[in-house]
PDB file of C-alpha atoms in Angstrom:
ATOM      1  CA  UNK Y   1     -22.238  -3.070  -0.260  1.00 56.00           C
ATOM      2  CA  UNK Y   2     -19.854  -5.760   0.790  1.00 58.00           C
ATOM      3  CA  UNK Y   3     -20.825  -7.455   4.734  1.00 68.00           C
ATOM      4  CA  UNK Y   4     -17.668  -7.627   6.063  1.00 73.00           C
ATOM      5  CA  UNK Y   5     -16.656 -11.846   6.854  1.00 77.00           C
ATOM      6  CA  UNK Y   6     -17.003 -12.054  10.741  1.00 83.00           C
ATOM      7  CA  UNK Y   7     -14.334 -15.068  10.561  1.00 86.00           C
ATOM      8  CA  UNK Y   8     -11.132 -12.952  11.143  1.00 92.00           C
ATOM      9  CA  UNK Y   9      -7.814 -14.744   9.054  1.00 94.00           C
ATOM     10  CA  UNK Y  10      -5.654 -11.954  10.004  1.00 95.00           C
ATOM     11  CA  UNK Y  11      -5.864 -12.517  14.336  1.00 94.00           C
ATOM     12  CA  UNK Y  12      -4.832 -10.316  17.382  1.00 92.00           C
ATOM     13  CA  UNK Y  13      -1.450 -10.868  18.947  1.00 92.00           C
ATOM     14  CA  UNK Y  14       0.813  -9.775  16.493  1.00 95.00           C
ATOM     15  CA  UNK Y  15       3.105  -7.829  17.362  1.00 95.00           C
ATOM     16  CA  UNK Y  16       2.728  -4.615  15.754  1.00 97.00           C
ATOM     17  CA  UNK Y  17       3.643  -1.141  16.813  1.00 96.00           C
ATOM     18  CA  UNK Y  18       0.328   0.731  18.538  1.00 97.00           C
ATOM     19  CA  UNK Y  19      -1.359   2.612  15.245  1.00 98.00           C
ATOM     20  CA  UNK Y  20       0.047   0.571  12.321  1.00 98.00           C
ATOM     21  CA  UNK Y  21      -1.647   0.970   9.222  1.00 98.00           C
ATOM     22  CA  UNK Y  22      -0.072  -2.360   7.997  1.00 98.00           C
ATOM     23  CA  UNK Y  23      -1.685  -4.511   9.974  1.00 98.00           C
ATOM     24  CA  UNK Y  24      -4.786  -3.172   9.889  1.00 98.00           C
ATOM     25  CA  UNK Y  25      -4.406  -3.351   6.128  1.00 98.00           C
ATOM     26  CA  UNK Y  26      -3.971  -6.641   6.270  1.00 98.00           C
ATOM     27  CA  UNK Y  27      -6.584  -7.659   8.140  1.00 97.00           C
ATOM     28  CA  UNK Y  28      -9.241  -5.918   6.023  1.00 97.00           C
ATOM     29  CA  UNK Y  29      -7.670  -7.366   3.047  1.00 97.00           C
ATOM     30  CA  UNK Y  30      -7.798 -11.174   4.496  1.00 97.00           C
ATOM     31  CA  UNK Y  31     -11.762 -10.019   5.087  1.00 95.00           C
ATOM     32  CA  UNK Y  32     -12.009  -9.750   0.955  1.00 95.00           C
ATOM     33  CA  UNK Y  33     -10.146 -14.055   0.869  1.00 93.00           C
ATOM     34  CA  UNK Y  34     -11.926 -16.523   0.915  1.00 86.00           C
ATOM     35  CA  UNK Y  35     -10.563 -18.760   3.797  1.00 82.00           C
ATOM     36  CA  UNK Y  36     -10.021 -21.411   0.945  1.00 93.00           C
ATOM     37  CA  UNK Y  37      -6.799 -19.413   0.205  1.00 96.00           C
ATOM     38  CA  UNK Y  38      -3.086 -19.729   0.355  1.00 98.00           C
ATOM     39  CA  UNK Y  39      -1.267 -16.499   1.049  1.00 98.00           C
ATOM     40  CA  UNK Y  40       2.418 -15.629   0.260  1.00 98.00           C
ATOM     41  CA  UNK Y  41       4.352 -13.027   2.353  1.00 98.00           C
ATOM     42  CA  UNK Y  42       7.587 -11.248   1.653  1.00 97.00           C
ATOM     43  CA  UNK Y  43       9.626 -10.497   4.339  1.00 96.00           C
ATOM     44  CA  UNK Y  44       9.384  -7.088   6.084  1.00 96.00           C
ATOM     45  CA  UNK Y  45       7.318  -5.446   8.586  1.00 97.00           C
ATOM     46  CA  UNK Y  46       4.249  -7.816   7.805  1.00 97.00           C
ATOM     47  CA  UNK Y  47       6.700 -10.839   8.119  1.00 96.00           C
ATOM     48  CA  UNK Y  48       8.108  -9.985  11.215  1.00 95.00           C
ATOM     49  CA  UNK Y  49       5.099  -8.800  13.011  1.00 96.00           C
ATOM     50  CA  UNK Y  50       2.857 -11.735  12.186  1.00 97.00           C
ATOM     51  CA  UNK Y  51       5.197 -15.135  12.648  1.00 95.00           C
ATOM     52  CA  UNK Y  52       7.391 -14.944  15.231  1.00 92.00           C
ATOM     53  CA  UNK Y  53       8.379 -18.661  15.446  1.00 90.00           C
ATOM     54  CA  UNK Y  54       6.601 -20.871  16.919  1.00 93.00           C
ATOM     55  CA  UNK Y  55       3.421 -18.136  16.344  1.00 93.00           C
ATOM     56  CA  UNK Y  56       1.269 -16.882  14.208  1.00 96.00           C
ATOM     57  CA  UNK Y  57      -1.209 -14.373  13.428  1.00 97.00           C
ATOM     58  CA  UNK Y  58      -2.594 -15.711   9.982  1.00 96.00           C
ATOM     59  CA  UNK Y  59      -5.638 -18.419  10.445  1.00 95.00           C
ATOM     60  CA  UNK Y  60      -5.042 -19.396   6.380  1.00 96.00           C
ATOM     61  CA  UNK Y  61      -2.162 -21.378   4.782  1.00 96.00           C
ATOM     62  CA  UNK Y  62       0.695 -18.868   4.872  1.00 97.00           C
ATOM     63  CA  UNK Y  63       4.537 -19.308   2.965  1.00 97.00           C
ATOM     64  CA  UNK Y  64       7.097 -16.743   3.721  1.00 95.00           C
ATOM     65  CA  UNK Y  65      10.208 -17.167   1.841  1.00 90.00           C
ATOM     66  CA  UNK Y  66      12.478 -14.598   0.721  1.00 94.00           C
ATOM     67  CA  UNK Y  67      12.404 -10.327   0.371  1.00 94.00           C
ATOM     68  CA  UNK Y  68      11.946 -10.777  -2.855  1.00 95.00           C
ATOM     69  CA  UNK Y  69      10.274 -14.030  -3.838  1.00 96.00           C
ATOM     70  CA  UNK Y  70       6.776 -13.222  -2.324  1.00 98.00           C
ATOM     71  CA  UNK Y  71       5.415 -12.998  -5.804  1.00 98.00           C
ATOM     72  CA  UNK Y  72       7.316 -16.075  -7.220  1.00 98.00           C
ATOM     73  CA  UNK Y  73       6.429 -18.407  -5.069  1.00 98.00           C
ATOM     74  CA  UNK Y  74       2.796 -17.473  -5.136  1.00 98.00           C
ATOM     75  CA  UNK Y  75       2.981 -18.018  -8.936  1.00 98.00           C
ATOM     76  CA  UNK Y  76       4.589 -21.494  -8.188  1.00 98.00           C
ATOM     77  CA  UNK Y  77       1.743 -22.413  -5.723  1.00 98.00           C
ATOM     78  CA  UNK Y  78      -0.496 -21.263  -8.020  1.00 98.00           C
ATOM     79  CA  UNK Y  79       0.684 -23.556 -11.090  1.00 98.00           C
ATOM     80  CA  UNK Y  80       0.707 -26.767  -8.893  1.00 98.00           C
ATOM     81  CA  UNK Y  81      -2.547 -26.520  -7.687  1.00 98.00           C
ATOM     82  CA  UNK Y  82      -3.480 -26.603 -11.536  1.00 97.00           C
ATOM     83  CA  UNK Y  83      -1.332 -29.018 -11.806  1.00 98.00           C
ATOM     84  CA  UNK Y  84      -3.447 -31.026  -8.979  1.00 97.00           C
ATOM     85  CA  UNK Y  85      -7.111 -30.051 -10.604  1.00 97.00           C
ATOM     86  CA  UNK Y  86      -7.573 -27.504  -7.979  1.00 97.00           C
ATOM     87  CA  UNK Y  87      -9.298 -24.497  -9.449  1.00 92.00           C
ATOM     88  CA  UNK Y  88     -11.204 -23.406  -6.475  1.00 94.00           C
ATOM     89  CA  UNK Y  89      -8.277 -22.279  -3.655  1.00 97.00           C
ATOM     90  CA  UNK Y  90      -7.447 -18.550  -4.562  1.00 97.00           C
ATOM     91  CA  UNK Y  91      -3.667 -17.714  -4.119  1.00 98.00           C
ATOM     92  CA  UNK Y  92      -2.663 -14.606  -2.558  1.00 98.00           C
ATOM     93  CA  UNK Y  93       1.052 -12.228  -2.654  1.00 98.00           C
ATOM     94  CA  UNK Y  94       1.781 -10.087  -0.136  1.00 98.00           C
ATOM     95  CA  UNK Y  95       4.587  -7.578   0.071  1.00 98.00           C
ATOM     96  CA  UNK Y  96       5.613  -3.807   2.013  1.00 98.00           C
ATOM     97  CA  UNK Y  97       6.609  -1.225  -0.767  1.00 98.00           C
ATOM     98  CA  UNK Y  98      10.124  -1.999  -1.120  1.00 97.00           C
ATOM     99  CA  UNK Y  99       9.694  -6.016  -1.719  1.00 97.00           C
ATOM    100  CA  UNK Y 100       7.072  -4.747  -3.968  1.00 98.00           C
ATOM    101  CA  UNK Y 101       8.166  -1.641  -6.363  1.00 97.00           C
ATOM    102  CA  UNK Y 102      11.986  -2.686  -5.595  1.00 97.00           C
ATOM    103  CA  UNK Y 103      13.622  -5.860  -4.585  1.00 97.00           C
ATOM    104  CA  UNK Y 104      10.297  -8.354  -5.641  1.00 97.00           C
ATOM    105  CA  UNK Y 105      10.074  -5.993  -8.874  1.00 97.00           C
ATOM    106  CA  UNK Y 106      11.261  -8.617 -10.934  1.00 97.00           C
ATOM    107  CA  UNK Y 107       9.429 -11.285  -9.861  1.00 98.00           C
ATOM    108  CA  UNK Y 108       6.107  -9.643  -9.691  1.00 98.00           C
ATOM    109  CA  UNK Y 109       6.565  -8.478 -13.191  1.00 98.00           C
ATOM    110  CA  UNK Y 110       7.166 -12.203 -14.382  1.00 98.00           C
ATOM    111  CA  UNK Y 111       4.233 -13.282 -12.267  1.00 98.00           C
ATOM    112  CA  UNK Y 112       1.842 -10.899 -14.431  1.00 98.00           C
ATOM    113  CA  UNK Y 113       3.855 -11.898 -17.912  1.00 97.00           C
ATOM    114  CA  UNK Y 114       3.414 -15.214 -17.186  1.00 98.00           C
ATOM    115  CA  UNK Y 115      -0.451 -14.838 -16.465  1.00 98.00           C
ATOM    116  CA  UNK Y 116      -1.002 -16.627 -12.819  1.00 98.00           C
ATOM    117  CA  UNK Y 117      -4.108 -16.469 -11.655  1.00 98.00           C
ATOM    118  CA  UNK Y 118      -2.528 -14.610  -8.236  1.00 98.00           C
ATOM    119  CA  UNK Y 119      -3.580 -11.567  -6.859  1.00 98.00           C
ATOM    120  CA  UNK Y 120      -1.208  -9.418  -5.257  1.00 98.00           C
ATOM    121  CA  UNK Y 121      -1.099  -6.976  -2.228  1.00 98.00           C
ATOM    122  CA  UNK Y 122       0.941  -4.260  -1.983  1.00 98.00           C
ATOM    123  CA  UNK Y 123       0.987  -2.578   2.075  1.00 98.00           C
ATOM    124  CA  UNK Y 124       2.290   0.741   1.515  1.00 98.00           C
ATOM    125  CA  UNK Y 125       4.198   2.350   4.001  1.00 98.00           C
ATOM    126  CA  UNK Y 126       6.463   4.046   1.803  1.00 98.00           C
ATOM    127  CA  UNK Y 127       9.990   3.315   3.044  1.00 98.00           C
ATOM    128  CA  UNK Y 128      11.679   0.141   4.753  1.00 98.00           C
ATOM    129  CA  UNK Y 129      10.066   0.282   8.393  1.00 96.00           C
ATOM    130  CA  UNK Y 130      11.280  -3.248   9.646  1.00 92.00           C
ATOM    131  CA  UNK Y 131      14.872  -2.451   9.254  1.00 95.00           C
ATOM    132  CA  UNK Y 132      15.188   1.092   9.625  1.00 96.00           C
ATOM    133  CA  UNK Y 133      13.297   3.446   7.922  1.00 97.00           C
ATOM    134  CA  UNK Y 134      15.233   3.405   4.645  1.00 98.00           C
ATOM    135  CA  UNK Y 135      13.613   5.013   1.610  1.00 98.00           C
ATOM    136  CA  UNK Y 136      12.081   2.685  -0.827  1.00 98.00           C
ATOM    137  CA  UNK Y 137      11.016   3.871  -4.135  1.00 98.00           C
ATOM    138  CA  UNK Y 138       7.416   4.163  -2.937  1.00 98.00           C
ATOM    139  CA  UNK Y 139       8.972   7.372  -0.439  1.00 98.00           C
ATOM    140  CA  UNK Y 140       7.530  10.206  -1.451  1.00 98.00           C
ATOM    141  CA  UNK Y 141       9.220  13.180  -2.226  1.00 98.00           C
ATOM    142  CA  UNK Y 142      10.859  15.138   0.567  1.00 98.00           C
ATOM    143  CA  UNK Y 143      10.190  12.930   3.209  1.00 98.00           C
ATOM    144  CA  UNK Y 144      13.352  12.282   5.580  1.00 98.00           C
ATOM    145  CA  UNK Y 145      14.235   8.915   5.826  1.00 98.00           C
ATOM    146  CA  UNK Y 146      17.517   7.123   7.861  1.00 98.00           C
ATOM    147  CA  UNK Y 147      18.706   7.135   4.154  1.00 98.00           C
ATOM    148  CA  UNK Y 148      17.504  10.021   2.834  1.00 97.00           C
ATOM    149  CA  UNK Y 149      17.889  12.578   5.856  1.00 97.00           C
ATOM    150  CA  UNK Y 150      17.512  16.051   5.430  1.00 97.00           C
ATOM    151  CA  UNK Y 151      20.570  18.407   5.444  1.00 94.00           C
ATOM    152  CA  UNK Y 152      22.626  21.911   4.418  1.00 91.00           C
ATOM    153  CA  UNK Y 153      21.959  20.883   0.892  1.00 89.00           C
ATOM    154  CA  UNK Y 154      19.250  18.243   0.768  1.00 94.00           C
ATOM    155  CA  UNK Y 155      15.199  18.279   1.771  1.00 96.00           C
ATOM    156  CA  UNK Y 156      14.548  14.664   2.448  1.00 97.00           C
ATOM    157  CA  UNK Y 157      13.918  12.128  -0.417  1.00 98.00           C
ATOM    158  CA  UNK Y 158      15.439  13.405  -3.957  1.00 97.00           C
ATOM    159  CA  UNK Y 159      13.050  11.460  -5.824  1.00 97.00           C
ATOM    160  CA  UNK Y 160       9.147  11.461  -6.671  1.00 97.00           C
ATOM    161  CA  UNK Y 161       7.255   8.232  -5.504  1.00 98.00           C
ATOM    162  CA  UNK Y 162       7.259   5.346  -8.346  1.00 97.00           C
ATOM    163  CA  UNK Y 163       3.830   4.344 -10.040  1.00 97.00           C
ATOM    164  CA  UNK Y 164       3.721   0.800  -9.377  1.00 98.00           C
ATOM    165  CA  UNK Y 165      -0.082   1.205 -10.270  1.00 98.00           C
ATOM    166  CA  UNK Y 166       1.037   2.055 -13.726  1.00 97.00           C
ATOM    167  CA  UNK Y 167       3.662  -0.305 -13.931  1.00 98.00           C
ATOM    168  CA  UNK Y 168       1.006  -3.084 -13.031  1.00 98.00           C
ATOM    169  CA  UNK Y 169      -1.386  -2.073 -15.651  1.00 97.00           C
ATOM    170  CA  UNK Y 170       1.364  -1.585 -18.268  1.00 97.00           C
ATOM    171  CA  UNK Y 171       1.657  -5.693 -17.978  1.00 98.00           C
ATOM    172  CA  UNK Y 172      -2.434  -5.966 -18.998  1.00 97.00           C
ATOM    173  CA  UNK Y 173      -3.224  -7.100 -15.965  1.00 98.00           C
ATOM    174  CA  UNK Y 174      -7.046  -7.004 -15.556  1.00 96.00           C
ATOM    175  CA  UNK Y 175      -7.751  -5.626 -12.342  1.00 98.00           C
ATOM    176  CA  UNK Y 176      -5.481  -2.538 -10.768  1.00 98.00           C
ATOM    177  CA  UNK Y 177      -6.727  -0.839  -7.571  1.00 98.00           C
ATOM    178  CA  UNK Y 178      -5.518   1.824  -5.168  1.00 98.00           C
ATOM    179  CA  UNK Y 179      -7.122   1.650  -1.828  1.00 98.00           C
ATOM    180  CA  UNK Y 180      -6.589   3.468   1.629  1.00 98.00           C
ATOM    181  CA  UNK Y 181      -7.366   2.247   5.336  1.00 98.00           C
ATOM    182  CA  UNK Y 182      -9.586   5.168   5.445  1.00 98.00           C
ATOM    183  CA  UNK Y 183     -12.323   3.033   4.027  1.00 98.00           C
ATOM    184  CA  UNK Y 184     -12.265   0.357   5.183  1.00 96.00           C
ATOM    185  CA  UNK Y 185     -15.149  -1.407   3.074  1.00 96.00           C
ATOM    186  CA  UNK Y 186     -13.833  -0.292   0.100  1.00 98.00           C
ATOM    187  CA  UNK Y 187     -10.366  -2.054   0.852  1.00 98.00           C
ATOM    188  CA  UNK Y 188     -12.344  -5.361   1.251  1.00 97.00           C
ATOM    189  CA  UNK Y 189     -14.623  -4.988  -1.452  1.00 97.00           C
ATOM    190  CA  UNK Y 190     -11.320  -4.006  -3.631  1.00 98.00           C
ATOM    191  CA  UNK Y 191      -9.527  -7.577  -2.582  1.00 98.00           C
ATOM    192  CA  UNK Y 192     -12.669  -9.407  -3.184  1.00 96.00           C
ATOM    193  CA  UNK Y 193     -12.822  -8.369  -6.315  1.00 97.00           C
ATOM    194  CA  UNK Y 194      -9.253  -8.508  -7.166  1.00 98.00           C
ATOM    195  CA  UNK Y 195      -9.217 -12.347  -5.565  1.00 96.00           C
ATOM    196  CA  UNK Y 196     -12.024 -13.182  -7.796  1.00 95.00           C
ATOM    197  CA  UNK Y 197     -10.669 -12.524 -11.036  1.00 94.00           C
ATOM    198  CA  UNK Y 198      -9.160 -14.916 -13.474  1.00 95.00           C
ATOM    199  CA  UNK Y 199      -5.596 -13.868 -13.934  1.00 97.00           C
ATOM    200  CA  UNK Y 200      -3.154 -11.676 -11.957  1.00 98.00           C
ATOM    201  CA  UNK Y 201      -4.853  -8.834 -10.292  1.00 98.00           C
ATOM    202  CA  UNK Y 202      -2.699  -5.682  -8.074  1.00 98.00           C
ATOM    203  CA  UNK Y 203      -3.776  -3.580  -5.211  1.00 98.00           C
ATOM    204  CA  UNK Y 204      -1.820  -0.977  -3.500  1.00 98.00           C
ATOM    205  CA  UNK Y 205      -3.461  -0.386   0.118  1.00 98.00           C
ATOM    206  CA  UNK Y 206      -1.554   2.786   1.638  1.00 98.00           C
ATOM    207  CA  UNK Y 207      -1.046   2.256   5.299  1.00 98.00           C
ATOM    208  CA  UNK Y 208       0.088   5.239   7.362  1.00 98.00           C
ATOM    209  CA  UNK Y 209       3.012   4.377   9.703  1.00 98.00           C
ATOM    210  CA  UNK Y 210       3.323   6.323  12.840  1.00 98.00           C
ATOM    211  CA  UNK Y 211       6.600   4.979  14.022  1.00 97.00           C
ATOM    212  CA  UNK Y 212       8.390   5.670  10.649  1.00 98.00           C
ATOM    213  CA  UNK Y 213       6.379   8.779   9.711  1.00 98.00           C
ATOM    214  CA  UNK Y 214       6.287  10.827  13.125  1.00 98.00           C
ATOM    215  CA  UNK Y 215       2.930  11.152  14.005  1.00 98.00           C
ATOM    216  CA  UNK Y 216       0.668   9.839  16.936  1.00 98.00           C
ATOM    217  CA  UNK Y 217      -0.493   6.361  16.997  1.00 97.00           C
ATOM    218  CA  UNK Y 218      -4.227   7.604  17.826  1.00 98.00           C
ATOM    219  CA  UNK Y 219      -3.766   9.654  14.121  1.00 98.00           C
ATOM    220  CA  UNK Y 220      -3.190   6.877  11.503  1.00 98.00           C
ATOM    221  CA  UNK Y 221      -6.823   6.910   9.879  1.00 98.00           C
ATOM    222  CA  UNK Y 222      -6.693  10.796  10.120  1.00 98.00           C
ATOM    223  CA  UNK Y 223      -3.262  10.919   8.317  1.00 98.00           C
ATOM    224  CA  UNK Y 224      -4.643   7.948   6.026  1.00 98.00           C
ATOM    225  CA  UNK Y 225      -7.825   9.983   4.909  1.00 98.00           C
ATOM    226  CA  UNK Y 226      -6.079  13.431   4.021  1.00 98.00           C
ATOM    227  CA  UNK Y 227      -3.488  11.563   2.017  1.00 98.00           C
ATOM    228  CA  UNK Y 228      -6.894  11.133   0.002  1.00 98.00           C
ATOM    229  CA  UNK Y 229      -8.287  14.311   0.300  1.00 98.00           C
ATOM    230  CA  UNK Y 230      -5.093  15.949  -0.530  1.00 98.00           C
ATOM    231  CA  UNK Y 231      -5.257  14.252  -3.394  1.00 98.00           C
ATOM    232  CA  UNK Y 232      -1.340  13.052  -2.556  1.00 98.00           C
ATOM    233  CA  UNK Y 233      -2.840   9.530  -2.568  1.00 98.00           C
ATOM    234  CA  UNK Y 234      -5.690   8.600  -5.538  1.00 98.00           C
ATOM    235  CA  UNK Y 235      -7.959   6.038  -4.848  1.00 98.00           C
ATOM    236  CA  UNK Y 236      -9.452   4.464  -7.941  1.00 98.00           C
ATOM    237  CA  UNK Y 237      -9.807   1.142  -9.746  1.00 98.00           C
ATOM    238  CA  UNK Y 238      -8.677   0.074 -13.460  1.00 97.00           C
ATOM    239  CA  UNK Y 239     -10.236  -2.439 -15.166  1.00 97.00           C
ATOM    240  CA  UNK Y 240      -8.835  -3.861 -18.572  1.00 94.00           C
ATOM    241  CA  UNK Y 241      -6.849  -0.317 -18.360  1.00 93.00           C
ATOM    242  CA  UNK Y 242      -9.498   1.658 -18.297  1.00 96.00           C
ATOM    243  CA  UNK Y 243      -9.815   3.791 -15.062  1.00 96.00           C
ATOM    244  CA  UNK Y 244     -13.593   3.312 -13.387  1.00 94.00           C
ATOM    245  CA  UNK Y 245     -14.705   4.181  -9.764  1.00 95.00           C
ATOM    246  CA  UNK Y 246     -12.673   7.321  -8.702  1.00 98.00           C
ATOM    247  CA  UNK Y 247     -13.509   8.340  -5.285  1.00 98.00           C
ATOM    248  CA  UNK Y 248     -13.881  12.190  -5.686  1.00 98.00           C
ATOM    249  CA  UNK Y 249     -12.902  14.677  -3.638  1.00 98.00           C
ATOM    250  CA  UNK Y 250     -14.792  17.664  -2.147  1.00 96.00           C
ATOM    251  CA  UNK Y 251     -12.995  20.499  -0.822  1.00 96.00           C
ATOM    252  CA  UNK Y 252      -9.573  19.217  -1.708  1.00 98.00           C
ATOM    253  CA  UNK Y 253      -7.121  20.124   1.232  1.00 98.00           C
ATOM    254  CA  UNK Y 254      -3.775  21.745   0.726  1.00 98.00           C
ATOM    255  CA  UNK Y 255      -1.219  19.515   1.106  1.00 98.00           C
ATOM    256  CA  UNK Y 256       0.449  21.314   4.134  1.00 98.00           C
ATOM    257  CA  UNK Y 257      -2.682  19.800   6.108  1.00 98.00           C
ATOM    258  CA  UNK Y 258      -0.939  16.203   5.178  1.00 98.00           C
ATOM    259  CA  UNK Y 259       2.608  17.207   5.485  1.00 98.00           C
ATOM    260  CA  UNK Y 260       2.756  19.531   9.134  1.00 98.00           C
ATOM    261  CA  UNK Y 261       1.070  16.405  11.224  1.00 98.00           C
ATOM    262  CA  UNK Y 262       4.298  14.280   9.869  1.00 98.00           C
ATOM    263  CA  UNK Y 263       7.660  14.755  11.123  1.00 98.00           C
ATOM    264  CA  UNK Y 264       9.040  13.194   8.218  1.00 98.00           C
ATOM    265  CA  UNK Y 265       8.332  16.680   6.204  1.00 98.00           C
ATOM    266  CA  UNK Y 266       9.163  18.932   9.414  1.00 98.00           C
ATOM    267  CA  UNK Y 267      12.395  20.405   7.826  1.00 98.00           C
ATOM    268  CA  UNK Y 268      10.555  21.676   5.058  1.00 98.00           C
ATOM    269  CA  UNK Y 269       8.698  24.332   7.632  1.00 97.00           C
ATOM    270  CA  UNK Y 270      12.027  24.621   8.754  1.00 95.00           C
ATOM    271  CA  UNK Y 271      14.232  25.001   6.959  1.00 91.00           C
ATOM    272  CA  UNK Y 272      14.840  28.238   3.827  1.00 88.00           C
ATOM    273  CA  UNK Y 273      13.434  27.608   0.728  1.00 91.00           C
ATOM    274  CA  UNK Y 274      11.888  24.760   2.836  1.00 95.00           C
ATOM    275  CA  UNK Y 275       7.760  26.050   1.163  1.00 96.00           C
ATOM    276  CA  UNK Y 276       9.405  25.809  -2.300  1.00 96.00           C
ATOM    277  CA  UNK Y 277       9.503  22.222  -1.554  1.00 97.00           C
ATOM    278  CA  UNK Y 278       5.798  22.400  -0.310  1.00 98.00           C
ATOM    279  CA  UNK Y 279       4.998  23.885  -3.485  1.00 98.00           C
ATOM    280  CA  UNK Y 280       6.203  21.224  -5.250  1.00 98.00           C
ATOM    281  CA  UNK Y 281       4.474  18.322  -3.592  1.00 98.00           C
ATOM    282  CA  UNK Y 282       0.956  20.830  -4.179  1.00 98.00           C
ATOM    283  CA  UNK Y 283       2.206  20.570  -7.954  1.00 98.00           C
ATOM    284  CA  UNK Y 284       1.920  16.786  -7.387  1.00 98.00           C
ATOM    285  CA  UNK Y 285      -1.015  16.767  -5.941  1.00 98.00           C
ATOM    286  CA  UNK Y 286      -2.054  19.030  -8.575  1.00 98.00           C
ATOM    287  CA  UNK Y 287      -1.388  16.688 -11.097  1.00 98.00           C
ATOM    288  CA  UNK Y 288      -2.946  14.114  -9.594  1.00 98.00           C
ATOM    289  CA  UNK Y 289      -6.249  15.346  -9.587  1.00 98.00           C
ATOM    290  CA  UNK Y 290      -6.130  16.479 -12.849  1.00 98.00           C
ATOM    291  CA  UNK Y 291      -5.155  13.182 -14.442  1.00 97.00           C
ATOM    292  CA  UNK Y 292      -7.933  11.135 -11.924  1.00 97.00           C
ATOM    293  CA  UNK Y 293     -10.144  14.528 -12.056  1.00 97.00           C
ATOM    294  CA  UNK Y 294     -10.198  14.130  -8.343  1.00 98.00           C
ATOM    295  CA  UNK Y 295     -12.244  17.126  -7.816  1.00 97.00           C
ATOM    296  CA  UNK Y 296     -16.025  17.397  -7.262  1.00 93.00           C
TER     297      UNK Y 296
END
C-alpha cells in the first residue's frame, strides 16, 4: 500500500470551482511525482485554475504552452535532459480530455511513437469546461453539452465516448491505466507507477465536474464512485497490453443511479423515447463489464 507523500506539489489557492474533480485529480497525481520532476500542462481548466499570472499552485517546475502541445513539449524536455546526462528528473504531460483525445491527439501519439520516457495524465471531465462546456470526444453519449444540447430531434451528445485507453495501448506503450478520484490511493499508486517506468506511460483519471455536469459540489466523489460501480467508467491497468488489476464490481448499479443525479442526462427522463436512450447507455455499460468482466 502506497503512504501517501505529505509534501503537497499541487497547493491550495487555486482557483477552482467548489467540488472539482480536476483539481483534486491533480493533486493526488502530483502525490505519485517525485518532486525531482518537470510537469507540462495544456491549456484548459487545469491551466487556468492553477497559474493565474503572477501565481501559482504547482510547487514543481511547471511549462504551459499551447492546447495542444502539452505532450510535445514534454517530449522535448524530456530529450534535452538526455541530452544533459540527466536520467534521474521524471517528466510529466498533463492535459483535460479535449487537449488529450482531440486537439493534443497528434502530438501525444508522436510522443509514444517516438518512445520518450514521459508519462502522461489525462483529467477527464468529459467535455471543454474552461470555455464553455463544449463536447469533447471524451462526452459520453447523451449528455447535453453547450454544443451538443438536447432538442425536438436530438438527446444530447450523438456520439459514444472515444477509447483513448485503447488508442494509448495500440502505440505499445508499456503502462495504460484508468483511475477514478474515488480511490484515491489507487490514483497515486497508478502515477507512481506510471512515472517510474522507462518509456511513455498513459493514465486517464476521471474527474466528476459539478459545474459542467449539474450536480452538487458536496456529490463529486459520490458521482465519481458510481461511474465505477455502474460500470460506465472501468478502472483497470494494462501492462505490455495485457489487462491486470481490474477493480471488480459487486452489485453493479443500473446506470439510471449515475445518470438521474446529473442534469446533463435530465432530458432523457424527460423527454419520449427519452429510457430508450437509457437503455442504450445500460448496453454500454453492459459491454463494459463483459469485456473487463467487471462483475464479482
Amino acid at each position: 500500500m502506497t503512504k501517501l507523500r505529505e509534501q503537497e506539489d499541487f497547493v491550495s489557492g487555486h482557483r477552482a470551482c467548489a467540488g472539482c474533480g480536476l483539481a483534486l485529480g491533480a493533486r493526488l497525481a502530483m502525490k505519485g511525482v517525485e518532486q525531482d520532476s518537470i510537469a507540462t500542462c495544456a491549456t484548459g481548466c487545469l491551466e487556468v485554475i492553477s497559474t493565474p499570472y503572477p501565481e501559482s499552485s504547482w510547487e514543481i517546475p511547471w511549462i504551459h504552452s499551447l492546447f495542444e502541445n502539452s505532450a510535445s513539449v514534454a517530449a522535448g524536455i524530456e530529450a534535452a535532459l538526455k541530452a544533459k546526462g540527466d536520467n534521474e528528473t521524471k517528466v510529466i504531460a498533463q492535459g483535460g480530455d479535449g487537449a488529450t483525445v482531440d486537439i493534443g491527439m497528434r502530438g501525444l501519439s508522436g510522443m509514444f511513437e517516438r518512445g520518450h520516457d514521459v508519462t502522461y495524465i489525462c483529467y477527464d471531465n468529459e467535455a471543454y469546461m474552461n470555455t464553455g462546456i463544449q463536447r469533447s470526444g471524451a462526452t459520453p453519449l447523451a449528455a447535453s453539452t453547450t454544443t451538443s444540447p438536447p432538442g425536438k430531434q436530438s438527446y444530447g451528445n450523438e456520439n459514444t465516448k472515444k477509447d483513448a485507453l485503447a488508442i494509448a495501448a495500440s502505440h505499445g506503450v508499456g503502462y495504460v491505466a484508468s483511475a477514478s478520484i474515488a480511490y484515491p490511493k489507487d490514483v497515486v499508486e497508478k502515477v507512481k507507477k506510471a512515472a517510474e517506468l522507462d518509456g511513455p506511460s498513459y493514465v486517464q483519471i476521471h474527474v466528476p465536474c459539478p459545474t459542467g455536469w449539474g450536480f452538487k459540489e458536496s456529490d463529486t466523489i459520490e458521482i465519481a464512485r458510481l461511474a465505477v460501480e455502474t460500470a460506465l467508467w472501468p478502472v483497470y491497468e494494462m501492462e505490455n497490453g495485457e489487462i491486470i488489476n481490474i477493480r471488480k464490481i459487486k452489485n453493479r448499479k443500473p446506470v439510471e443511479e449515475y445518470l438521474e443525479k446529473q442534469k446533463r442526462y435530465k432530458h432523457l427522463f424527460k423527454k419520449d423515447n427519452g429510457q430508450q436512450k437509457i437503455e442504450q447507455i445500460q448496453e454500454i455499460a453492459n459491454r463494459n463489464a463483459k469485456t473487463f468482466e467487471l462483475d464479482k
